[in-house]
């Protein structure tokens, strides 16, 4: 019975992944236009929503605060391995930003609390040769960004949304927030931040999604 459930979940998951991959191949949702974030608030081809859709590979890991651990390693001067309490003891910040998902929805004015990416960078000190950052999640998901994209004032590791602890469905206890990129770059259930010298494509990047993911120039697919 339990095995059957797992198989069915596996099949649903495979179907979803195949469908998204097909969209990437066909270049679905591309409008062929771009917008200027200084002038426009909604990127091209996006539709505004007020709810917050849940999108993931289907297996939402139950990461309790006891099970949580965040490792920061790779091409850095000092590695970090934090328990949830240690993570929460780092300087905390608040920010408000918009979400833009590649599946065409955007959601304005999300209020987040968490630790700034720049706080992590100060602690670990990336080596001069470090150029990329890979996020690894508790569900096996990965996604890659360039170091300069991570090193921005609006990038956070968040644990609160709208004044409440981030829900399990949305990646609690801690997820990445990279508001200038499509939301697939914002890894949920964050487990590890790896600094690398060369680029390694993440889960969706290997399956036809754009390596960069800028919503303003519609970098949906590669
Ligand atoms: N760990 C993990 N993070 C993930 C994903 C995932 O499957 N696993 N999906 C990504 C995708 S494709 C999207 S669109 C957003 C969705 O975040 P939400 O469910 O909070 O809206 O999470 C991203 N982060
Ligand atoms: Mo997505």
mmCIF file of C-alpha atoms and ligand atoms in Angstrom:
data_model
loop_
_atom_site.group_PDB
_atom_site.id
_atom_site.type_symbol
_atom_site.label_atom_id
_atom_site.label_comp_id
_atom_site.label_asym_id
_atom_site.label_seq_id
_atom_site.Cartn_x
_atom_site.Cartn_y
_atom_site.Cartn_z
ATOM 1 C CA UNK A 1 0.000 0.000 0.000
ATOM 2 C CA UNK A 2 2.664 2.455 1.065
ATOM 3 C CA UNK A 3 4.838 1.367 -1.877
ATOM 4 C CA UNK A 4 1.945 1.874 -4.254
ATOM 5 C CA UNK A 5 1.460 5.411 -2.930
ATOM 6 C CA UNK A 6 5.103 6.178 -3.504
ATOM 7 C CA UNK A 7 4.861 4.805 -7.055
ATOM 8 C CA UNK A 8 1.803 6.892 -7.835
ATOM 9 C CA UNK A 9 3.486 10.017 -6.438
ATOM 10 C CA UNK A 10 6.542 9.148 -8.515
ATOM 11 C CA UNK A 11 4.447 8.833 -11.673
ATOM 12 C CA UNK A 12 2.585 12.105 -11.041
ATOM 13 C CA UNK A 13 5.910 13.795 -10.416
ATOM 14 C CA UNK A 14 7.452 12.407 -13.616
ATOM 15 C CA UNK A 15 4.438 13.571 -15.617
ATOM 16 C CA UNK A 16 4.686 17.080 -14.166
ATOM 17 C CA UNK A 17 8.407 17.249 -14.863
ATOM 18 C CA UNK A 18 7.927 16.002 -18.451
ATOM 19 C CA UNK A 19 5.190 18.565 -19.047
ATOM 20 C CA UNK A 20 7.332 21.444 -17.799
ATOM 21 C CA UNK A 21 10.253 20.177 -19.883
ATOM 22 C CA UNK A 22 8.025 20.121 -22.971
ATOM 23 C CA UNK A 23 6.985 23.718 -22.299
ATOM 24 C CA UNK A 24 10.659 24.650 -22.126
ATOM 25 C CA UNK A 25 11.349 22.877 -25.447
ATOM 26 C CA UNK A 26 8.436 24.614 -27.149
ATOM 27 C CA UNK A 27 9.237 28.008 -25.660
ATOM 28 C CA UNK A 28 5.707 28.276 -24.266
ATOM 29 C CA UNK A 29 4.645 31.549 -22.607
ATOM 30 C CA UNK A 30 7.290 33.623 -24.382
ATOM 31 C CA UNK A 31 6.001 37.018 -25.485
ATOM 32 C CA UNK A 32 9.262 38.075 -27.109
ATOM 33 C CA UNK A 33 9.209 41.429 -25.307
ATOM 34 C CA UNK A 34 11.121 42.866 -22.378
ATOM 35 C CA UNK A 35 10.400 45.440 -19.679
ATOM 36 C CA UNK A 36 12.337 47.881 -17.534
ATOM 37 C CA UNK A 37 12.194 47.228 -13.772
ATOM 38 C CA UNK A 38 12.814 50.939 -13.155
ATOM 39 C CA UNK A 39 9.609 51.812 -15.000
ATOM 40 C CA UNK A 40 7.387 48.742 -14.953
ATOM 41 C CA UNK A 41 6.380 46.592 -12.043
ATOM 42 C CA UNK A 42 5.019 43.575 -13.931
ATOM 43 C CA UNK A 43 7.540 41.722 -16.148
ATOM 44 C CA UNK A 44 6.451 40.719 -19.686
ATOM 45 C CA UNK A 45 4.033 37.799 -19.988
ATOM 46 C CA UNK A 46 3.197 37.782 -16.264
ATOM 47 C CA UNK A 47 -0.253 37.836 -14.642
ATOM 48 C CA UNK A 48 -0.836 39.263 -11.191
ATOM 49 C CA UNK A 49 -2.249 36.944 -8.494
ATOM 50 C CA UNK A 50 -3.205 37.609 -4.874
ATOM 51 C CA UNK A 51 -2.988 34.051 -3.548
ATOM 52 C CA UNK A 52 0.367 32.292 -3.333
ATOM 53 C CA UNK A 53 0.519 29.121 -5.483
ATOM 54 C CA UNK A 54 2.592 26.139 -4.298
ATOM 55 C CA UNK A 55 4.987 24.662 -6.880
ATOM 56 C CA UNK A 56 7.551 21.950 -6.258
ATOM 57 C CA UNK A 57 8.523 18.419 -7.228
ATOM 58 C CA UNK A 58 5.637 17.034 -5.177
ATOM 59 C CA UNK A 59 7.506 15.614 -2.199
ATOM 60 C CA UNK A 60 7.521 18.272 0.483
ATOM 61 C CA UNK A 61 10.091 17.228 3.101
ATOM 62 C CA UNK A 62 9.141 17.581 6.736
ATOM 63 C CA UNK A 63 12.127 19.618 7.927
ATOM 64 C CA UNK A 64 11.569 20.209 11.624
ATOM 65 C CA UNK A 65 13.710 22.759 13.435
ATOM 66 C CA UNK A 66 15.511 19.763 15.009
ATOM 67 C CA UNK A 67 16.255 18.227 11.605
ATOM 68 C CA UNK A 68 17.295 21.552 10.067
ATOM 69 C CA UNK A 69 20.961 22.152 9.291
ATOM 70 C CA UNK A 70 22.491 24.655 6.911
ATOM 71 C CA UNK A 71 25.971 23.995 5.533
ATOM 72 C CA UNK A 72 27.842 26.682 3.622
ATOM 73 C CA UNK A 73 30.934 25.320 1.922
ATOM 74 C CA UNK A 74 33.035 24.986 -1.224
ATOM 75 C CA UNK A 75 35.323 27.789 -2.404
ATOM 76 C CA UNK A 76 35.184 29.818 0.825
ATOM 77 C CA UNK A 77 37.751 30.777 3.467
ATOM 78 C CA UNK A 78 35.663 29.405 6.363
ATOM 79 C CA UNK A 79 32.913 26.819 6.186
ATOM 80 C CA UNK A 80 29.711 27.114 8.179
ATOM 81 C CA UNK A 81 27.368 24.479 9.561
ATOM 82 C CA UNK A 82 24.434 25.955 11.443
ATOM 83 C CA UNK A 83 21.651 24.493 13.561
ATOM 84 C CA UNK A 84 18.295 26.286 13.412
ATOM 85 C CA UNK A 85 19.096 28.149 16.665
ATOM 86 C CA UNK A 86 22.483 29.228 15.308
ATOM 87 C CA UNK A 87 20.859 30.394 12.071
ATOM 88 C CA UNK A 88 18.279 32.395 14.045
ATOM 89 C CA UNK A 89 21.057 33.967 16.148
ATOM 90 C CA UNK A 90 22.535 35.622 13.022
ATOM 91 C CA UNK A 91 21.551 39.277 12.383
ATOM 92 C CA UNK A 92 17.931 39.352 11.182
ATOM 93 C CA UNK A 93 16.443 41.683 8.579
ATOM 94 C CA UNK A 94 13.067 42.422 7.005
ATOM 95 C CA UNK A 95 12.321 43.046 3.348
ATOM 96 C CA UNK A 96 9.352 43.437 1.010
ATOM 97 C CA UNK A 97 9.581 42.155 -2.558
ATOM 98 C CA UNK A 98 7.627 40.793 -5.526
ATOM 99 C CA UNK A 99 7.583 37.163 -6.710
ATOM 100 C CA UNK A 100 7.758 36.341 -10.431
ATOM 101 C CA UNK A 101 7.249 32.684 -11.333
ATOM 102 C CA UNK A 102 8.142 31.296 -14.762
ATOM 103 C CA UNK A 103 4.663 29.701 -14.943
ATOM 104 C CA UNK A 104 3.392 33.247 -15.449
ATOM 105 C CA UNK A 105 2.165 34.418 -12.066
ATOM 106 C CA UNK A 106 3.526 37.341 -10.084
ATOM 107 C CA UNK A 107 2.666 38.315 -6.519
ATOM 108 C CA UNK A 108 3.419 41.780 -5.156
ATOM 109 C CA UNK A 109 4.479 42.987 -1.695
ATOM 110 C CA UNK A 110 5.603 39.834 0.064
ATOM 111 C CA UNK A 111 6.941 40.678 3.519
ATOM 112 C CA UNK A 112 9.879 38.505 4.520
ATOM 113 C CA UNK A 113 12.136 38.085 7.507
ATOM 114 C CA UNK A 114 15.458 36.337 7.458
ATOM 115 C CA UNK A 115 19.212 36.565 7.139
ATOM 116 C CA UNK A 116 20.741 38.682 4.360
ATOM 117 C CA UNK A 117 22.880 36.842 1.796
ATOM 118 C CA UNK A 118 25.545 39.463 2.498
ATOM 119 C CA UNK A 119 25.652 38.424 6.162
ATOM 120 C CA UNK A 120 26.499 34.877 5.031
ATOM 121 C CA UNK A 121 29.095 36.199 2.567
ATOM 122 C CA UNK A 122 30.827 38.189 5.328
ATOM 123 C CA UNK A 123 30.980 35.084 7.516
ATOM 124 C CA UNK A 124 32.326 32.613 4.942
ATOM 125 C CA UNK A 125 34.452 34.946 2.764
ATOM 126 C CA UNK A 126 34.256 33.428 -0.741
ATOM 127 C CA UNK A 127 37.685 32.799 -2.253
ATOM 128 C CA UNK A 128 38.675 35.075 -5.170
ATOM 129 C CA UNK A 129 38.148 32.193 -7.620
ATOM 130 C CA UNK A 130 34.553 31.519 -6.429
ATOM 131 C CA UNK A 131 32.114 32.556 -9.180
ATOM 132 C CA UNK A 132 28.959 30.483 -8.714
ATOM 133 C CA UNK A 133 26.571 29.470 -5.964
ATOM 134 C CA UNK A 134 24.555 26.239 -5.894
ATOM 135 C CA UNK A 135 21.618 25.844 -3.528
ATOM 136 C CA UNK A 136 20.881 22.290 -2.386
ATOM 137 C CA UNK A 137 17.542 21.473 -0.762
ATOM 138 C CA UNK A 138 16.250 18.752 1.552
ATOM 139 C CA UNK A 139 14.096 17.298 -1.291
ATOM 140 C CA UNK A 140 17.131 16.847 -3.553
ATOM 141 C CA UNK A 141 16.332 19.972 -5.601
ATOM 142 C CA UNK A 142 19.226 22.145 -6.754
ATOM 143 C CA UNK A 143 19.497 25.479 -8.544
ATOM 144 C CA UNK A 144 22.502 27.570 -9.604
ATOM 145 C CA UNK A 145 23.180 31.325 -9.701
ATOM 146 C CA UNK A 146 26.224 33.516 -10.260
ATOM 147 C CA UNK A 147 27.970 34.853 -7.169
ATOM 148 C CA UNK A 148 27.170 38.459 -8.095
ATOM 149 C CA UNK A 149 23.461 37.528 -8.264
ATOM 150 C CA UNK A 150 23.620 36.126 -4.738
ATOM 151 C CA UNK A 151 25.642 39.130 -3.542
ATOM 152 C CA UNK A 152 22.722 41.612 -3.721
ATOM 153 C CA UNK A 153 21.016 43.597 -0.948
ATOM 154 C CA UNK A 154 17.593 42.056 -1.680
ATOM 155 C CA UNK A 155 18.700 38.417 -1.439
ATOM 156 C CA UNK A 156 17.789 36.661 1.825
ATOM 157 C CA UNK A 157 17.504 33.279 3.473
ATOM 158 C CA UNK A 158 13.963 33.693 4.798
ATOM 159 C CA UNK A 159 12.063 31.959 7.598
ATOM 160 C CA UNK A 160 9.028 34.266 7.970
ATOM 161 C CA UNK A 161 6.408 35.399 5.468
ATOM 162 C CA UNK A 162 3.747 37.970 6.318
ATOM 163 C CA UNK A 163 4.747 37.860 9.994
ATOM 164 C CA UNK A 164 4.342 34.073 10.302
ATOM 165 C CA UNK A 165 6.880 31.226 10.180
ATOM 166 C CA UNK A 166 7.295 30.094 6.567
ATOM 167 C CA UNK A 167 4.979 27.122 5.983
ATOM 168 C CA UNK A 168 6.251 23.679 5.039
ATOM 169 C CA UNK A 169 4.590 23.953 1.587
ATOM 170 C CA UNK A 170 6.480 27.159 0.845
ATOM 171 C CA UNK A 171 9.840 25.761 1.922
ATOM 172 C CA UNK A 172 9.968 26.205 5.693
ATOM 173 C CA UNK A 173 11.808 26.397 7.926
ATOM 174 C CA UNK A 174 14.261 28.258 5.627
ATOM 175 C CA UNK A 175 14.219 29.010 1.895
ATOM 176 C CA UNK A 176 16.215 31.211 -0.455
ATOM 177 C CA UNK A 177 14.707 34.448 -1.753
ATOM 178 C CA UNK A 178 16.120 35.902 -4.990
ATOM 179 C CA UNK A 179 13.417 38.401 -6.029
ATOM 180 C CA UNK A 180 15.176 39.614 -9.198
ATOM 181 C CA UNK A 181 15.066 36.142 -10.771
ATOM 182 C CA UNK A 182 12.245 33.747 -11.657
ATOM 183 C CA UNK A 183 11.121 31.957 -8.531
ATOM 184 C CA UNK A 184 12.590 28.540 -9.434
ATOM 185 C CA UNK A 185 15.956 30.060 -8.384
ATOM 186 C CA UNK A 186 14.582 30.521 -4.832
ATOM 187 C CA UNK A 187 15.227 27.061 -3.371
ATOM 188 C CA UNK A 188 12.780 25.869 -0.715
ATOM 189 C CA UNK A 189 13.853 23.680 2.279
ATOM 190 C CA UNK A 190 17.397 24.999 2.051
ATOM 191 C CA UNK A 191 20.059 22.509 3.202
ATOM 192 C CA UNK A 192 23.354 23.674 1.718
ATOM 193 C CA UNK A 193 24.930 26.638 -0.063
ATOM 194 C CA UNK A 194 27.911 25.590 -2.148
ATOM 195 C CA UNK A 195 30.355 28.079 -3.671
ATOM 196 C CA UNK A 196 32.047 26.845 -6.850
ATOM 197 C CA UNK A 197 34.629 27.911 -9.398
ATOM 198 C CA UNK A 198 32.759 26.483 -12.403
ATOM 199 C CA UNK A 199 29.048 26.499 -13.199
ATOM 200 C CA UNK A 200 26.881 23.416 -12.525
ATOM 201 C CA UNK A 201 23.315 23.438 -13.797
ATOM 202 C CA UNK A 202 20.561 22.801 -11.265
ATOM 203 C CA UNK A 203 17.438 20.622 -11.548
ATOM 204 C CA UNK A 204 15.392 22.790 -13.934
ATOM 205 C CA UNK A 205 18.420 24.311 -15.633
ATOM 206 C CA UNK A 206 19.361 20.753 -16.749
ATOM 207 C CA UNK A 207 15.830 20.352 -18.115
ATOM 208 C CA UNK A 208 15.706 23.332 -20.447
ATOM 209 C CA UNK A 209 15.122 26.262 -18.111
ATOM 210 C CA UNK A 210 17.309 29.309 -18.648
ATOM 211 C CA UNK A 211 20.589 29.344 -16.747
ATOM 212 C CA UNK A 212 20.135 32.978 -15.716
ATOM 213 C CA UNK A 213 16.344 33.438 -15.240
ATOM 214 C CA UNK A 214 15.830 37.211 -15.508
ATOM 215 C CA UNK A 215 12.033 37.883 -15.693
ATOM 216 C CA UNK A 216 12.514 41.357 -17.231
ATOM 217 C CA UNK A 217 14.090 39.931 -20.394
ATOM 218 C CA UNK A 218 11.990 36.743 -20.251
ATOM 219 C CA UNK A 219 14.859 34.357 -19.670
ATOM 220 C CA UNK A 220 12.385 31.493 -19.169
ATOM 221 C CA UNK A 221 14.034 28.786 -21.247
ATOM 222 C CA UNK A 222 17.484 28.196 -22.694
HETATM 223 N N1 LIG B 1 13.583 22.614 -2.770
HETATM 224 C C1 LIG B 1 12.828 23.025 -3.782
HETATM 225 N N2 LIG B 1 12.791 24.332 -4.050
HETATM 226 C C2 LIG B 1 12.040 24.793 -5.068
HETATM 227 C C3 LIG B 1 11.304 23.917 -5.896
HETATM 228 C C4 LIG B 1 11.357 22.525 -5.584
HETATM 229 O O1 LIG B 1 10.735 21.666 -6.253
HETATM 230 N N3 LIG B 1 12.120 22.123 -4.527
HETATM 231 N N4 LIG B 1 10.557 24.415 -6.948
HETATM 232 C C5 LIG B 1 10.941 25.734 -7.453
HETATM 233 C C6 LIG B 1 9.938 26.264 -8.344
HETATM 234 S S1 LIG B 1 9.890 25.617 -9.905
HETATM 235 C C7 LIG B 1 9.137 27.330 -7.972
HETATM 236 S S2 LIG B 1 8.109 28.056 -9.089
HETATM 237 C C8 LIG B 1 9.126 27.855 -6.572
HETATM 238 C C9 LIG B 1 7.726 27.813 -6.006
HETATM 239 O O2 LIG B 1 7.716 28.283 -4.691
HETATM 240 P P1 LIG B 1 6.331 28.313 -3.907
HETATM 241 O O3 LIG B 1 5.790 26.904 -3.892
HETATM 242 O O4 LIG B 1 6.634 28.825 -2.536
HETATM 243 O O5 LIG B 1 5.420 29.232 -4.656
HETATM 244 O O6 LIG B 1 9.986 27.103 -5.729
HETATM 245 C C10 LIG B 1 11.214 26.719 -6.329
HETATM 246 N N5 LIG B 1 12.020 26.129 -5.309
HETATM 247 MO MO1 LIG B 2 8.419 26.912 -11.140
#
